[in-house]
PDB file of C-alpha atoms and ligand atoms in Angstrom:
ATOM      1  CA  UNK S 334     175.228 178.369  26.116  1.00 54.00           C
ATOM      2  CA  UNK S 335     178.988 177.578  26.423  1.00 58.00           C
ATOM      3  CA  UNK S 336     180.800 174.275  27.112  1.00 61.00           C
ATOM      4  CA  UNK S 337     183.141 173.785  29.729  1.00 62.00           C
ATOM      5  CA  UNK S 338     185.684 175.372  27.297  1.00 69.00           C
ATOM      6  CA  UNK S 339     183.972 178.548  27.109  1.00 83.00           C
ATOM      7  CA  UNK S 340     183.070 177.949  23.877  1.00 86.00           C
ATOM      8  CA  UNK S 341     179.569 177.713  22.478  1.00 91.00           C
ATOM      9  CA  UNK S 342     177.338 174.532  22.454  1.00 93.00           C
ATOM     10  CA  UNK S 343     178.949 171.432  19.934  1.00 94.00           C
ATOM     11  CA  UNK S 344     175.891 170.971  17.341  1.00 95.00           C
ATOM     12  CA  UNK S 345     177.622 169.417  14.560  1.00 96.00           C
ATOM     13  CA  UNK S 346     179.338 166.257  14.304  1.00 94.00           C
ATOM     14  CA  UNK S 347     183.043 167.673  13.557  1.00 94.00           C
ATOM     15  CA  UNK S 348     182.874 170.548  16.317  1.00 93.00           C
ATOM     16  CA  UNK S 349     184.316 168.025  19.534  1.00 92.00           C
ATOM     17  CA  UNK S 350     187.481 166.960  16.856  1.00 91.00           C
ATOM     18  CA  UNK S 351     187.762 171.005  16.603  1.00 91.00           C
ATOM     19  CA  UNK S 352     187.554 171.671  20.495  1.00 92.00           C
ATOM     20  CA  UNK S 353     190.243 169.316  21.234  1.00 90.00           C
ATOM     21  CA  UNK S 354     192.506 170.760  18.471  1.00 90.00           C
ATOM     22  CA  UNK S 355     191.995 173.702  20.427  1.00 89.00           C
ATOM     23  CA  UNK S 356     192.473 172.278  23.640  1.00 89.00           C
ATOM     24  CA  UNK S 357     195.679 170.793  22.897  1.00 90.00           C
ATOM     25  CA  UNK S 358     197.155 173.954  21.448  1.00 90.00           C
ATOM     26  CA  UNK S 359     196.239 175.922  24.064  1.00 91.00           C
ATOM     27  CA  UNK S 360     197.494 173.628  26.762  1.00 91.00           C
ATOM     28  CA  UNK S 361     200.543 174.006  24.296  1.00 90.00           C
ATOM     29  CA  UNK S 362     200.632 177.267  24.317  1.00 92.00           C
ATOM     30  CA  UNK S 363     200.268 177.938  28.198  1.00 94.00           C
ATOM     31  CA  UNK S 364     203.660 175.449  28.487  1.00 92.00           C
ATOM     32  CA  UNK S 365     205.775 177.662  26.060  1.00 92.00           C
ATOM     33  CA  UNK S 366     204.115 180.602  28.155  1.00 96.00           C
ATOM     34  CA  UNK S 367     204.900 179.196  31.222  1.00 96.00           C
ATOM     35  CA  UNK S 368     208.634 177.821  30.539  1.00 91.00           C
ATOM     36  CA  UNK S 369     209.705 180.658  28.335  1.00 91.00           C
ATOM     37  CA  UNK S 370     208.566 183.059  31.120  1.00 96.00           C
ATOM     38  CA  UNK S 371     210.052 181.345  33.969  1.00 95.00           C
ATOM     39  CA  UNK S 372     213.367 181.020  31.472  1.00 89.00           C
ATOM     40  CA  UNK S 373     213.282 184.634  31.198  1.00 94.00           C
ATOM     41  CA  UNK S 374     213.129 185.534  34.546  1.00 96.00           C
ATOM     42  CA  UNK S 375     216.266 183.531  35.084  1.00 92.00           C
ATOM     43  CA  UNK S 376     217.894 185.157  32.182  1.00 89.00           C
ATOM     44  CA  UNK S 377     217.506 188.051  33.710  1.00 92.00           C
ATOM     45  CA  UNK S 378     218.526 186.966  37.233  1.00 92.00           C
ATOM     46  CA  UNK S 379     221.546 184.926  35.469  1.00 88.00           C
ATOM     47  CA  UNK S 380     223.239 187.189  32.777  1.00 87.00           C
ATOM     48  CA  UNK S 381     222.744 190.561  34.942  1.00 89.00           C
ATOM     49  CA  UNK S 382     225.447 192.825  34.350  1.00 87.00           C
ATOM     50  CA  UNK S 383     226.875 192.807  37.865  1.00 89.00           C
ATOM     51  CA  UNK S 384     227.749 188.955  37.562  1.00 86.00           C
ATOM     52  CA  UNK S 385     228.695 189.429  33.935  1.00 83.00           C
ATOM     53  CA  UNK S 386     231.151 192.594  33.060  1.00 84.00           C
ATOM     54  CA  UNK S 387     231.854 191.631  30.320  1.00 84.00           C
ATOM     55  CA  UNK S 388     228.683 190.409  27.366  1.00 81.00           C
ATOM     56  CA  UNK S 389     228.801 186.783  26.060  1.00 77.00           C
ATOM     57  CA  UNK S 390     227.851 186.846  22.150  1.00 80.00           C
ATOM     58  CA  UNK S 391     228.196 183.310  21.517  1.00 78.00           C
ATOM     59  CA  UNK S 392     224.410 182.376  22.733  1.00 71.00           C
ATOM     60  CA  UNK S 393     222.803 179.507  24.447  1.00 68.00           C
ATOM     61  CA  UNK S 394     224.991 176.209  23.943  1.00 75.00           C
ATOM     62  CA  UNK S 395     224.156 173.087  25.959  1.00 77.00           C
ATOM     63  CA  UNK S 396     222.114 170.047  24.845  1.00 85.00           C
ATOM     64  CA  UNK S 397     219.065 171.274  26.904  1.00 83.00           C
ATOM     65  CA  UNK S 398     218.314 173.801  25.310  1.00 79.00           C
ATOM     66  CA  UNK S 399     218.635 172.333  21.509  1.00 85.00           C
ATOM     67  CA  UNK S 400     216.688 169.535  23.059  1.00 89.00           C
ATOM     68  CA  UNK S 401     213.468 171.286  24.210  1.00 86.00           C
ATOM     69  CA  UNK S 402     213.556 173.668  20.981  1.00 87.00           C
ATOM     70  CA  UNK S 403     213.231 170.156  19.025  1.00 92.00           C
ATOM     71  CA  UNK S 404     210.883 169.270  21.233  1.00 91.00           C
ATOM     72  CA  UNK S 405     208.728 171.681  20.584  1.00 90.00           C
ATOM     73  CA  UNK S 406     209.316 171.692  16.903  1.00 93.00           C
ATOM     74  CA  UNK S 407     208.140 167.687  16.946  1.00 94.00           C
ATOM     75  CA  UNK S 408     205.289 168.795  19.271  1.00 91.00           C
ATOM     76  CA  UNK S 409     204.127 171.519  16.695  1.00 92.00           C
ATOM     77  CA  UNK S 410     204.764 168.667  13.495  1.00 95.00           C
ATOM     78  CA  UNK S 411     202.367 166.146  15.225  1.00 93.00           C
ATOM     79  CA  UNK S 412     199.736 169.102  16.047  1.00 91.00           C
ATOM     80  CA  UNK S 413     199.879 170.100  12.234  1.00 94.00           C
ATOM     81  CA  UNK S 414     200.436 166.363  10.851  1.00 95.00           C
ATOM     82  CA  UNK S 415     197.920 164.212  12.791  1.00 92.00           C
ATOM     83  CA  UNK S 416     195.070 167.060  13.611  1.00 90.00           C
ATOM     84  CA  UNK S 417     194.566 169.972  11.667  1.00 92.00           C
ATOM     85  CA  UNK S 418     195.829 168.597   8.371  1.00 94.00           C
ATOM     86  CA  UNK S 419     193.725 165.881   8.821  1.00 92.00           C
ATOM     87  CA  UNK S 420     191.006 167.599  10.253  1.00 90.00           C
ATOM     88  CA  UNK S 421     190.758 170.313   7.062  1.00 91.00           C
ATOM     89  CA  UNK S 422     191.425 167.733   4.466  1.00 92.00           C
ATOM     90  CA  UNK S 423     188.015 166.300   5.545  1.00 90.00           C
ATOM     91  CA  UNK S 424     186.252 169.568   5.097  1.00 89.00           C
ATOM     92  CA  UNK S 425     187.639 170.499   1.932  1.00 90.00           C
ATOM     93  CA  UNK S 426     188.218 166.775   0.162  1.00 90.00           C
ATOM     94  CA  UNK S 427     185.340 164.770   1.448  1.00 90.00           C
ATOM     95  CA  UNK S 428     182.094 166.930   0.235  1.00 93.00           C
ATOM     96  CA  UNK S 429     179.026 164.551   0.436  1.00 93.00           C
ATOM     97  CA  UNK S 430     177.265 164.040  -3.077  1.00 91.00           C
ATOM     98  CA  UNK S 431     174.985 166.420  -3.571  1.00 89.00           C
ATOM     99  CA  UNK S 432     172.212 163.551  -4.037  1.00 89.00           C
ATOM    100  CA  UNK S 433     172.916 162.822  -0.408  1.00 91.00           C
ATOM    101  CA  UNK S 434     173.082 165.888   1.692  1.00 94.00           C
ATOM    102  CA  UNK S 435     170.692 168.390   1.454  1.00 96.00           C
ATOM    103  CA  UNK S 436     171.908 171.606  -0.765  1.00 96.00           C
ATOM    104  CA  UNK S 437     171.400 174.941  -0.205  1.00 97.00           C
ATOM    105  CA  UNK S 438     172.828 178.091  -1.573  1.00 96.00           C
ATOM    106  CA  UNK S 439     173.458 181.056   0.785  1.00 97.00           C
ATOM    107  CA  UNK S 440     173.585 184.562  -1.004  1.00 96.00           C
ATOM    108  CA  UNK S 441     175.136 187.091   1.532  1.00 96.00           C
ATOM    109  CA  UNK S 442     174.490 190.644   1.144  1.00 95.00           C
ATOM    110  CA  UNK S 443     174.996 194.321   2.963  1.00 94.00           C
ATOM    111  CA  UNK S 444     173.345 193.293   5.434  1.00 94.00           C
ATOM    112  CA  UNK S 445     171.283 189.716   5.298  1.00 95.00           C
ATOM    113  CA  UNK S 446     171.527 186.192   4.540  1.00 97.00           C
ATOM    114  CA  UNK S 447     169.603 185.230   1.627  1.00 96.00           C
ATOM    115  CA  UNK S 448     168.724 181.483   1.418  1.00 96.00           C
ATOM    116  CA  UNK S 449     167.651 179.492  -1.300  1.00 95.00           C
ATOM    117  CA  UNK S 450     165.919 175.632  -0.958  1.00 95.00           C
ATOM    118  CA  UNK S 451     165.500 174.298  -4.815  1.00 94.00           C
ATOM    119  CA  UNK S 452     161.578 172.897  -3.673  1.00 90.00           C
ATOM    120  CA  UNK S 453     160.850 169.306  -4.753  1.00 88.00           C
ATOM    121  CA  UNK S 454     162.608 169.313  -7.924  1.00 88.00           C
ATOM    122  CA  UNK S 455     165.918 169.447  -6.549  1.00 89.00           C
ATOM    123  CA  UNK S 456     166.633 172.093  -9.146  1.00 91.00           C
ATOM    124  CA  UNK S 457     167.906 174.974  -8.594  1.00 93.00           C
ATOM    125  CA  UNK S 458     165.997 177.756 -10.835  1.00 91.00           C
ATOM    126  CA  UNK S 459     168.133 179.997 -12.355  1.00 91.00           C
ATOM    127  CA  UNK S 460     169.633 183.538 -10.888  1.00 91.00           C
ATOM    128  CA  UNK S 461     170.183 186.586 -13.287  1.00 90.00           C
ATOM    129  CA  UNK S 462     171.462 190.077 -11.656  1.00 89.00           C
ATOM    130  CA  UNK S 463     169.700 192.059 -13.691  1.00 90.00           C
ATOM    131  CA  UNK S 464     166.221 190.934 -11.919  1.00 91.00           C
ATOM    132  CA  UNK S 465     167.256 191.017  -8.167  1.00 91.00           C
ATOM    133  CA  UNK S 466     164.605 193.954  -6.946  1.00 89.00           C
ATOM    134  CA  UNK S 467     163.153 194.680  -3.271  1.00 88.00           C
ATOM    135  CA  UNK S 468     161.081 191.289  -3.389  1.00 87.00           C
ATOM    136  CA  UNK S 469     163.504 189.165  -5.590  1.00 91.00           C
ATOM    137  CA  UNK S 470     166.685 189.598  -3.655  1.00 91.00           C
ATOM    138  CA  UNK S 471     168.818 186.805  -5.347  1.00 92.00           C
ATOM    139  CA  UNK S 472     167.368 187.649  -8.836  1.00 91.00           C
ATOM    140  CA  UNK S 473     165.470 184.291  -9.147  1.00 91.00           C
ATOM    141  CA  UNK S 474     164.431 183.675 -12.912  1.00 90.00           C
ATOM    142  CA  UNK S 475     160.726 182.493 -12.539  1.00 88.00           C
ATOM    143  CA  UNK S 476     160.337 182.042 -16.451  1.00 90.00           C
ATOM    144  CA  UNK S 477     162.793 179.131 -15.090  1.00 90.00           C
ATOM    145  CA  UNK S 478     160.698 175.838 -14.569  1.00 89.00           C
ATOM    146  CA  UNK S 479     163.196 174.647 -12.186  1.00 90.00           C
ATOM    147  CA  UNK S 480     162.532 178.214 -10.251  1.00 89.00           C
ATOM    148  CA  UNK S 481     158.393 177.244  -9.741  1.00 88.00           C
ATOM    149  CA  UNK S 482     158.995 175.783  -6.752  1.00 90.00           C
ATOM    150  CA  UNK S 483     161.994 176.804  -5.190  1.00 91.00           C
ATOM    151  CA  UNK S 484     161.448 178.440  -1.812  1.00 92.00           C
ATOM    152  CA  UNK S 485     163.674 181.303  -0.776  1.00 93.00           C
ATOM    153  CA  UNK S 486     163.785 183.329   2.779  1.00 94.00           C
ATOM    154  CA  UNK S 487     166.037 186.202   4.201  1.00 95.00           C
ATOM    155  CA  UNK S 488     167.721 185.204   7.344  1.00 96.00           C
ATOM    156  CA  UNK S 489     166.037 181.872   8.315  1.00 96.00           C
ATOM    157  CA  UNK S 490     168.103 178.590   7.383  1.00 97.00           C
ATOM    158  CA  UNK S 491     166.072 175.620   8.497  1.00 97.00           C
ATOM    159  CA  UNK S 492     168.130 172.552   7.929  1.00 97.00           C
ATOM    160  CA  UNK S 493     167.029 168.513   9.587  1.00 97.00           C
ATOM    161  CA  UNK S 494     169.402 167.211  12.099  1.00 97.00           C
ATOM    162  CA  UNK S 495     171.933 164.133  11.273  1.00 95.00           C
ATOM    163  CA  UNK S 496     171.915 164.615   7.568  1.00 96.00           C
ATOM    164  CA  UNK S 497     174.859 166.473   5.903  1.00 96.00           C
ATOM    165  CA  UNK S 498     174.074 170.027   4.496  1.00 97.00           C
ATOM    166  CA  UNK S 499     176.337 171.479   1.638  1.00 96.00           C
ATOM    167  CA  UNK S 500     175.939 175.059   1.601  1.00 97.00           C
ATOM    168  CA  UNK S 501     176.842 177.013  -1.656  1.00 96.00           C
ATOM    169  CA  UNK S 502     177.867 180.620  -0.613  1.00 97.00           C
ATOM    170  CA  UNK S 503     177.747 183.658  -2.788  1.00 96.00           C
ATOM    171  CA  UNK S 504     177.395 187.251  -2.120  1.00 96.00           C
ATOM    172  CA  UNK S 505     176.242 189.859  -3.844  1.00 94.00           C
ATOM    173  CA  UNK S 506     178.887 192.809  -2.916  1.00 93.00           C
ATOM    174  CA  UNK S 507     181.440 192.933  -0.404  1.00 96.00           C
ATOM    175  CA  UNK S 508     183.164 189.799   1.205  1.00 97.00           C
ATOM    176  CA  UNK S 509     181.286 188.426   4.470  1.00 97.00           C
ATOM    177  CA  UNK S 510     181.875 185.298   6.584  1.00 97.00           C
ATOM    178  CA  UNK S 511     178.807 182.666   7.392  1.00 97.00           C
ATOM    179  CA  UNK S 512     179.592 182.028  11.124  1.00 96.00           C
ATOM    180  CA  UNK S 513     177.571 178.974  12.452  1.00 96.00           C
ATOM    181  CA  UNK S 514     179.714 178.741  15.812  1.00 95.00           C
ATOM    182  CA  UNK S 515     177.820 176.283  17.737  1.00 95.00           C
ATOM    183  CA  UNK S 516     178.210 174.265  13.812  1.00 95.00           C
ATOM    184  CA  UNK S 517     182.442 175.389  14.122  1.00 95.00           C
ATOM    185  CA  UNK S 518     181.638 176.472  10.551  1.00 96.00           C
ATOM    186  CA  UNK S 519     183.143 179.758   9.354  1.00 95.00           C
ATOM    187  CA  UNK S 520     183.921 180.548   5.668  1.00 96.00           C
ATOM    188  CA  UNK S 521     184.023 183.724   3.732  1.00 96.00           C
ATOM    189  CA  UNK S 522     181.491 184.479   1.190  1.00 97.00           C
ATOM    190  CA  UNK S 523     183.160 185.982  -1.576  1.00 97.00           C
ATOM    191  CA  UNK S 524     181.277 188.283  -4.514  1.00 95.00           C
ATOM    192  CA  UNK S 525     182.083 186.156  -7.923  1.00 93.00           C
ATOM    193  CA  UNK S 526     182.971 182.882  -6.142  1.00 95.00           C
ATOM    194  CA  UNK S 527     180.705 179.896  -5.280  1.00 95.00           C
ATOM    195  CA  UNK S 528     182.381 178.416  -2.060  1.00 96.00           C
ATOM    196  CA  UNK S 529     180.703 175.119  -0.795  1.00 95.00           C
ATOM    197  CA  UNK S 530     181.227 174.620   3.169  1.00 96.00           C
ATOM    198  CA  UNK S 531     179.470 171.359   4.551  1.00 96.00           C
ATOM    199  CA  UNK S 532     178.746 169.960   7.889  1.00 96.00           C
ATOM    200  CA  UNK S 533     176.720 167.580   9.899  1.00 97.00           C
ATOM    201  CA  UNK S 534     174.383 169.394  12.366  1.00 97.00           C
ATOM    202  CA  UNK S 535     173.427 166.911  15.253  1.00 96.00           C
ATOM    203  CA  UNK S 536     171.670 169.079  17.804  1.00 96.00           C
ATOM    204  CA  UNK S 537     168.150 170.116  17.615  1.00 97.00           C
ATOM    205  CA  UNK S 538     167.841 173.922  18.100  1.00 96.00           C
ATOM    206  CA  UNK S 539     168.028 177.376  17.440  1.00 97.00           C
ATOM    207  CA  UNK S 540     170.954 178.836  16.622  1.00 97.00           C
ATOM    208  CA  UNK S 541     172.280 181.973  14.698  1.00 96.00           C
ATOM    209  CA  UNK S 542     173.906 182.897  11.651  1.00 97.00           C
ATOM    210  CA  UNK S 543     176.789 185.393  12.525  1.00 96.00           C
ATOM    211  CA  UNK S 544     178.866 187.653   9.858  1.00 96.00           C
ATOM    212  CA  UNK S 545     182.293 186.826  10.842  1.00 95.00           C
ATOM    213  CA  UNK S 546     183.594 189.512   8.626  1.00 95.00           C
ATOM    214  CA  UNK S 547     183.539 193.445   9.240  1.00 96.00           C
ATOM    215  CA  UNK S 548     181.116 194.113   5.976  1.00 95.00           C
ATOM    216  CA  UNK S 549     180.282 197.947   6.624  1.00 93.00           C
ATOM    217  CA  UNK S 550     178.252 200.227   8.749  1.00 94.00           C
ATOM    218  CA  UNK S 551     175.321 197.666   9.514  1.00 94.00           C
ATOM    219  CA  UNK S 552     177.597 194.669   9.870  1.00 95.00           C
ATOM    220  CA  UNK S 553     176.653 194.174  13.629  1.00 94.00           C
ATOM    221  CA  UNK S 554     172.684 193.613  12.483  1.00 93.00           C
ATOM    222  CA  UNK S 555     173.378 190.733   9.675  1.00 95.00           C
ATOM    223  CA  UNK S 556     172.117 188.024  11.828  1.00 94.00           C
ATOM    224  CA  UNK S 557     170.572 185.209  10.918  1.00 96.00           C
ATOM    225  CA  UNK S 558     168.908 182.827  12.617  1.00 97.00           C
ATOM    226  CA  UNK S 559     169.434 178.566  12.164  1.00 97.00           C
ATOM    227  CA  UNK S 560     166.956 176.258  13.085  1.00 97.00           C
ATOM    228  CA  UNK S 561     167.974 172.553  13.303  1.00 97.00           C
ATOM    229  CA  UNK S 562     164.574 169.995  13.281  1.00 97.00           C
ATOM    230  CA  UNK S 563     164.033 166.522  12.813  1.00 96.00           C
ATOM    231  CA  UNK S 564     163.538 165.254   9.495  1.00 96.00           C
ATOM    232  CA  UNK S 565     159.615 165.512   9.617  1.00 96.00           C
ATOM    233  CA  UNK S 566     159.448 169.181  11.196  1.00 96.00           C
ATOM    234  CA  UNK S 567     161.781 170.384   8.513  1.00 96.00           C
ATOM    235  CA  UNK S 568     159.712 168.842   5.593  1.00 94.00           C
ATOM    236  CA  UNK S 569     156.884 170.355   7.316  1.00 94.00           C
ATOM    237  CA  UNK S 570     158.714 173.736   7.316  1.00 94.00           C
ATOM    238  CA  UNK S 571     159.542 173.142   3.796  1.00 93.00           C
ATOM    239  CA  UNK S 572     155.936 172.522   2.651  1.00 92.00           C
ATOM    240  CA  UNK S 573     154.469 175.157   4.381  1.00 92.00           C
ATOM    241  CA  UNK S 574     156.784 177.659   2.475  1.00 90.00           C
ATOM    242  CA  UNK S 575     155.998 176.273  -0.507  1.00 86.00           C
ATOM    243  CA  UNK S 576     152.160 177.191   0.169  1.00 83.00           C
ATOM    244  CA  UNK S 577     153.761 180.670   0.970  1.00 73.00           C
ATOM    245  CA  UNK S 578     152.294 180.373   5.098  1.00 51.00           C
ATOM    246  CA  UNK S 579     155.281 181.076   7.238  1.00 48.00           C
ATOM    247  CA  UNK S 580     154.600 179.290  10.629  1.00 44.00           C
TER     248      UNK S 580
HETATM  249 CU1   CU T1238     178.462 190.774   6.413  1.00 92.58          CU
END
């Protein structure tokens, strides 16, 4: 499904601030295409050597010029200054508290997304290398108390609509990228880092979870898949993991 700007579906609350970012760069971008292409054909027509024997070095002079090359420069300030400054420095300053949004950590590996709820605790139980096997893929401790009850799946993220969700990402060996693109989230999971990425998903649906990054031979195949619900359908979800059924 793609909006009228080609791009995919807007299912989170800061994707339309992200689309017109785009929007006005690109109609930016198509002016500078358009004027500096039309200015070069000129040029061309202009300064050809059979009106010019002899080669000016000196360069353009003349206020226009100097004017529209400022122009652009204050057009470029006021796209960095008053959108994506201000749009990034909401992303990377204004994390909800954890007691508010609903946590999850994301373990990326060659080739799968490995998801972790922490179950009605709230606790995460803890993770030790040494015991991730075929059936314990993010090593989860279950001597832990705080591990009884946390629920973990490979490649299904079910999150509720209209509440924030802080992901923690991890990964296990190489560097991969969560892509949520109908979310605009993208962030590189990086082995030995805990990055947090956190957004608002406000569209009930199915969605998937891409690897933005080229991870190795079976990087096309690490897909995941998100499901957005209501509030009540995800607890459901939740609960029904817990009693190990998967619906
Ligand atoms: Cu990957």
């Amino acid at each position: 499904m793609l909006n009228n700007l080609g791009m995919p579906v807007q299912a989170s609350t800061h994707a339309a601030e992200l689309d017109h970012m785009s929007l006005i760069v690109h109609w930016l971008m198509l002016v500078l295409f358009v004027g500096w292409g039309l200015f070069f054909i000129y040029v061309l027509f202009r300064y050809r050597k059979g009106a010019n024997p002899r080669a000016s070095y000196a360069g353009a002079k003349g206020k226009i010029s100097k004017g529209l090359e400022v122009g652009i420069v204050i057009a470029e300030i006021i796209l960095l200054f008053f959108y994506a400054i201000p749009a990034w420095a909401v992303r990377v300053k204004a994390f909800p508290a954890e007691n508010q949004a609903v946590v999850v950590h994301v373990v990326a590996e060659q080739f799968a997304w490995n998801i972790h709820y922490p179950g009605t605790d709230g606790k995460f139980g803890r993770t030790k290398p040494e015991l991730v096997a075929a059936d314990n893929p993010i090593g989860l401790d279950k001597s832990d108390p705080d591990a009884k009850d946390d629920i973990t799946t490979i490649n299904q993220l079910n999150i509720p609509v209209d509440r924030p969700i802080l992901v923690h990402l991890s990964s296990k060996d190489v560097i991969h990228s969560f892509g949520l693109f109908e979310m605009r989230v993208k962030q590189d999971a990086v082995p030995g880092l805990n990055i947090p990425v956190w957004f608002i998903p406000n569209r009930v649906g199915e969605y998937e979870i891409a690897c933005s990054q080229l991870c190795g031979l079976g990087h096309f195949r690490m897909r995941g898949f998100v499901n957005v619900q209501s509030q009540s359908d995800f607890e459901k979800w939740l609960a029904d993991q817990a009693k190990g059924t998967t619906p």
